[in-house]
Coordinates of N, CA, C and O in Angstrom, one line a residue:
M1 N -21.3 -14.8 9.3 CA -20.6 -13.8 8.5 C -21.0 -14.0 7.0 O -21.0 -15.2 6.6
T2 N -21.4 -13.0 6.4 CA -21.9 -13.2 5.0 C -20.7 -13.3 4.0 O -19.6 -12.9 4.4
D3 N -21.0 -13.7 2.8 CA -20.0 -13.7 1.8 C -19.4 -12.4 1.5 O -18.2 -12.2 1.3
A4 N -20.3 -11.3 1.5 CA -19.8 -10.0 1.3 C -18.8 -9.5 2.4 O -17.8 -8.9 2.1
D5 N -19.1 -9.9 3.6 CA -18.2 -9.5 4.7 C -16.9 -10.2 4.6 O -15.8 -9.6 4.8
M6 N -16.9 -11.5 4.2 CA -15.7 -12.3 4.0 C -14.9 -11.7 2.9 O -13.6 -11.6 2.9
R7 N -15.5 -11.3 1.8 CA -14.8 -10.7 0.6 C -14.2 -9.4 1.0 O -13.0 -9.2 0.7
R8 N -14.9 -8.6 1.7 CA -14.3 -7.3 2.2 C -13.1 -7.5 3.1 O -12.1 -6.9 2.9
E9 N -13.2 -8.4 4.0 CA -12.1 -8.7 4.9 C -10.9 -9.2 4.1 O -9.7 -8.9 4.4
R10 N -11.1 -10.1 3.1 CA -10.0 -10.6 2.3 C -9.4 -9.5 1.5 O -8.1 -9.4 1.4
I11 N -10.2 -8.6 0.9 CA -9.6 -7.5 0.2 C -8.8 -6.6 1.1 O -7.7 -6.2 0.7
E12 N -9.3 -6.3 2.3 CA -8.6 -5.4 3.2 C -7.2 -6.1 3.6 O -6.2 -5.4 3.7
R13 N -7.3 -7.4 3.8 CA -6.0 -8.1 4.2 C -5.0 -8.1 3.0 O -3.8 -7.8 3.2
L14 N -5.5 -8.3 1.8 CA -4.6 -8.2 0.6 C -4.0 -6.8 0.4 O -2.9 -6.7 0.1
L15 N -4.8 -5.8 0.7 CA -4.3 -4.4 0.6 C -3.2 -4.2 1.6 O -2.2 -3.5 1.3
K16 N -3.4 -4.7 2.8 CA -2.4 -4.5 3.8 C -1.1 -5.3 3.5 O 0.0 -4.8 3.7
E17 N -1.3 -6.4 2.9 CA -0.1 -7.2 2.4 C 0.6 -6.5 1.3 O 1.9 -6.4 1.3
L18 N -0.1 -5.9 0.4 CA 0.4 -5.1 -0.7 C 1.2 -3.9 -0.1 O 2.3 -3.6 -0.6
E19 N 0.6 -3.2 0.8 CA 1.3 -2.0 1.4 C 2.6 -2.5 2.1 O 3.6 -1.8 1.9
Y20 N 2.6 -3.6 2.7 CA 3.8 -4.1 3.4 C 4.9 -4.4 2.3 O 6.1 -4.0 2.4
E21 N 4.5 -5.1 1.2 CA 5.5 -5.5 0.2 C 6.0 -4.3 -0.5 O 7.2 -4.2 -0.8
I22 N 5.2 -3.3 -0.8 CA 5.7 -2.1 -1.4 C 6.6 -1.3 -0.5 O 7.7 -0.8 -0.9
T23 N 6.2 -1.2 0.8 CA 7.1 -0.5 1.7 C 8.4 -1.1 1.8 O 9.5 -0.5 1.7
R24 N 8.5 -2.5 2.0 CA 9.8 -3.2 2.0 C 10.5 -3.0 0.7 O 11.8 -2.8 0.8
G25 N 9.9 -3.1 -0.4 CA 10.6 -2.9 -1.7 C 11.2 -1.6 -1.9 O 12.3 -1.4 -2.4
V26 N 10.4 -0.5 -1.5 CA 10.9 0.8 -1.7 C 12.0 1.1 -0.7 O 13.1 1.7 -1.0
M27 N 11.9 0.7 0.6 CA 12.9 0.9 1.6 C 14.2 0.2 1.2 O 15.3 0.7 1.4
G28 N 14.1 -1.0 0.7 CA 15.2 -1.8 0.3 C 15.8 -1.5 -1.1 O 16.7 -2.1 -1.5
R29 N 15.2 -0.5 -1.7 CA 15.5 0.0 -3.1 C 15.5 -1.2 -4.1 O 16.3 -1.3 -5.0
E30 N 14.5 -2.1 -3.8 CA 14.3 -3.2 -4.7 C 13.3 -2.9 -5.8 O 13.3 -3.5 -6.9
I31 N 12.5 -1.9 -5.6 CA 11.5 -1.4 -6.6 C 11.6 0.1 -6.7 O 12.0 0.8 -5.7
E32 N 11.2 0.6 -7.8 CA 11.2 2.1 -8.0 C 10.0 2.6 -7.1 O 9.0 2.0 -7.0
P33 N 10.2 3.8 -6.6 CA 9.2 4.4 -5.7 C 8.1 5.1 -6.6 O 7.4 6.0 -6.1
E34 N 7.9 4.7 -7.8 CA 6.8 5.3 -8.6 C 6.2 4.2 -9.5 O 6.9 3.6 -10.3
M35 N 4.9 3.9 -9.2 CA 4.2 2.9 -10.1 C 2.7 3.2 -9.9 O 2.3 3.9 -9.0
G36 N 2.0 2.7 -10.9 CA 0.5 2.9 -10.8 C -0.2 1.8 -11.5 O 0.3 1.1 -12.3
W37 N -1.5 1.8 -11.3 CA -2.4 0.8 -11.9 C -3.8 1.4 -11.9 O -4.2 2.0 -10.9
S38 N -4.5 1.2 -13.0 CA -5.9 1.7 -13.0 C -6.7 0.7 -13.9 O -6.2 0.2 -14.9
Q39 N -7.9 0.4 -13.4 CA -8.8 -0.6 -14.1 C -10.2 -0.2 -14.0 O -10.7 0.1 -12.9
I40 N -10.9 -0.1 -15.1 CA -12.3 0.1 -15.1 C -13.0 -1.2 -15.1 O -12.7 -2.1 -15.9
M41 N -14.0 -1.4 -14.2 CA -14.7 -2.6 -14.0 C -16.2 -2.4 -14.0 O -16.7 -1.3 -13.6
P42 N -17.0 -3.4 -14.4 CA -18.5 -3.2 -14.4 C -19.0 -3.2 -12.9 O -18.4 -3.9 -12.1
G43 N -20.0 -2.5 -12.7 CA -20.7 -2.5 -11.3 C -20.9 -1.1 -10.8 O -20.7 -0.1 -11.5
G44 N -21.4 -1.0 -9.6 CA -21.7 0.2 -9.0 C -22.9 0.9 -9.5 O -23.6 0.4 -10.4
P45 N -23.2 2.1 -8.9 CA -24.5 2.8 -9.3 C -24.5 3.3 -10.7 O -25.6 3.5 -11.2
T46 N -23.4 3.5 -11.3 CA -23.3 4.1 -12.7 C -23.1 3.0 -13.7 O -23.1 3.3 -14.9
G47 N -22.9 1.8 -13.3 CA -22.6 0.7 -14.2 C -21.1 0.4 -14.4 O -20.8 -0.7 -14.9
N48 N -20.3 1.3 -14.0 CA -18.8 1.1 -14.0 C -18.2 1.7 -12.8 O -18.7 2.7 -12.3
V49 N -17.1 1.1 -12.4 CA -16.3 1.7 -11.3 C -14.9 1.7 -11.7 O -14.5 0.9 -12.6
V50 N -14.1 2.5 -11.2 CA -12.6 2.5 -11.5 C -11.9 2.2 -10.2 O -12.2 2.7 -9.1
A51 N -10.9 1.3 -10.3 CA -10.0 1.0 -9.2 C -8.7 1.6 -9.6 O -8.2 1.3 -10.7
E52 N -8.1 2.4 -8.7 CA -6.8 3.0 -9.0 C -5.8 2.8 -7.8 O -6.2 2.7 -6.7
F53 N -4.6 2.7 -8.2 CA -3.5 2.5 -7.2 C -2.3 3.3 -7.7 O -2.0 3.3 -8.9
R54 N -1.7 4.1 -6.8 CA -0.6 4.9 -7.2 C 0.4 5.0 -6.1 O 0.1 5.2 -4.9
V55 N 1.7 4.8 -6.4 CA 2.8 5.0 -5.5 C 3.7 6.0 -6.1 O 4.0 5.9 -7.3
R56 N 4.1 7.1 -5.4 CA 4.9 8.1 -5.9 C 5.7 8.7 -4.8 O 5.2 8.7 -3.6
P57 N 6.9 9.3 -5.1 CA 7.6 10.0 -4.0 C 6.8 11.2 -3.5 O 6.1 11.9 -4.3
L58 N 6.9 11.5 -2.2 CA 6.2 12.7 -1.6 C 7.3 13.8 -1.5 O 8.3 13.6 -0.9
A59 N 7.0 14.9 -2.2 CA 7.9 16.0 -2.2 C 8.1 16.6 -0.8 O 7.1 16.6 0.0
P60 N 9.3 17.1 -0.4 CA 9.5 17.7 0.9 C 8.5 18.8 1.1 O 8.2 19.7 0.2
G61 N 7.8 18.8 2.2 CA 6.8 19.9 2.6 C 5.5 19.7 2.0 O 4.5 20.4 2.2
Q62 N 5.3 18.6 1.2 CA 4.0 18.3 0.5 C 3.0 17.8 1.6 O 3.4 16.9 2.4
L63 N 1.8 18.2 1.6 CA 0.8 17.7 2.5 C 0.4 16.3 2.1 O 0.3 16.0 0.9
H64 N 0.2 15.5 3.1 CA -0.3 14.1 2.9 C -1.8 14.2 3.2 O -2.1 14.3 4.4
M65 N -2.6 14.0 2.3 CA -4.1 14.1 2.5 C -4.8 12.8 2.9 O -6.0 12.8 3.2
G66 N -4.1 11.7 2.9 CA -4.7 10.5 3.2 C -4.5 10.0 4.6 O -4.7 10.8 5.6
D67 N -4.1 8.8 4.8 CA -3.9 8.2 6.1 C -2.7 8.9 6.8 O -1.6 8.9 6.2
L68 N -2.9 9.4 7.9 CA -1.8 10.2 8.6 C -1.0 9.3 9.6 O -0.2 9.8 10.4
R69 N -1.2 8.0 9.6 CA -0.4 7.1 10.4 C 1.0 7.2 10.0 O 1.3 7.2 8.8
P70 N 2.0 7.1 10.9 CA 3.4 7.0 10.5 C 3.6 5.6 9.9 O 2.8 4.7 10.1
P71 N 4.7 5.5 9.1 CA 5.0 4.2 8.5 C 5.1 3.1 9.6 O 5.6 3.4 10.6
R72 N 4.7 1.9 9.2 CA 4.8 0.8 10.2 C 6.1 0.1 10.2 O 6.4 -0.7 11.0
L73 N 6.9 0.4 9.1 CA 8.3 -0.1 9.0 C 9.2 1.1 9.1 O 8.9 2.1 8.6
R74 N 10.4 0.8 9.6 CA 11.4 1.9 9.7 C 12.7 1.3 9.6 O 12.9 0.1 9.9
V75 N 13.7 2.1 9.2 CA 15.1 1.6 9.1 C 15.7 1.7 10.5 O 15.6 2.7 11.2
V76 N 16.3 0.6 10.9 CA 17.0 0.5 12.2 C 18.4 0.2 11.9 O 18.7 -0.8 11.3
D77 N 19.3 1.0 12.5 CA 20.8 0.7 12.4 C 21.1 -0.6 13.2 O 20.6 -0.7 14.3
D78 N 21.9 -1.5 12.7 CA 22.3 -2.7 13.4 C 23.8 -2.6 13.6 O 24.6 -3.0 12.7
D79 N 24.2 -2.1 14.8 CA 25.6 -2.0 15.1 C 26.3 -3.3 15.3 O 27.5 -3.4 15.2
S80 N 25.5 -4.4 15.5 CA 26.2 -5.7 15.8 C 26.9 -6.2 14.5 O 27.8 -7.0 14.7
E81 N 26.5 -5.8 13.3 CA 27.1 -6.3 12.1 C 28.5 -5.7 11.8 O 29.3 -6.2 11.1
E82 N 28.7 -4.5 12.4 CA 29.9 -3.8 12.1 C 31.1 -4.4 12.9 O 32.3 -4.1 12.6
G83 N 30.9 -5.1 13.9 CA 31.9 -5.9 14.5 C 32.7 -5.4 15.6 O 33.7 -5.6 16.0

């Protein structure tokens, strides 16, 4: 496995961890469901690349143009705590 392959796998793993943390934080109302980050970095075919990240509420009826997988986390009622 090359260094580039290892780096790509690490980045993909970190992005999945970030997705998990954001999902848990939003579901638990620990973080606001709106945040963003943007960074211009050197590299790529034009000499610069932009990395962007955005979390925002999805309006009812709004089309989701990205990943169409359902959320991997969901709220589950726990009747055992009610006694």
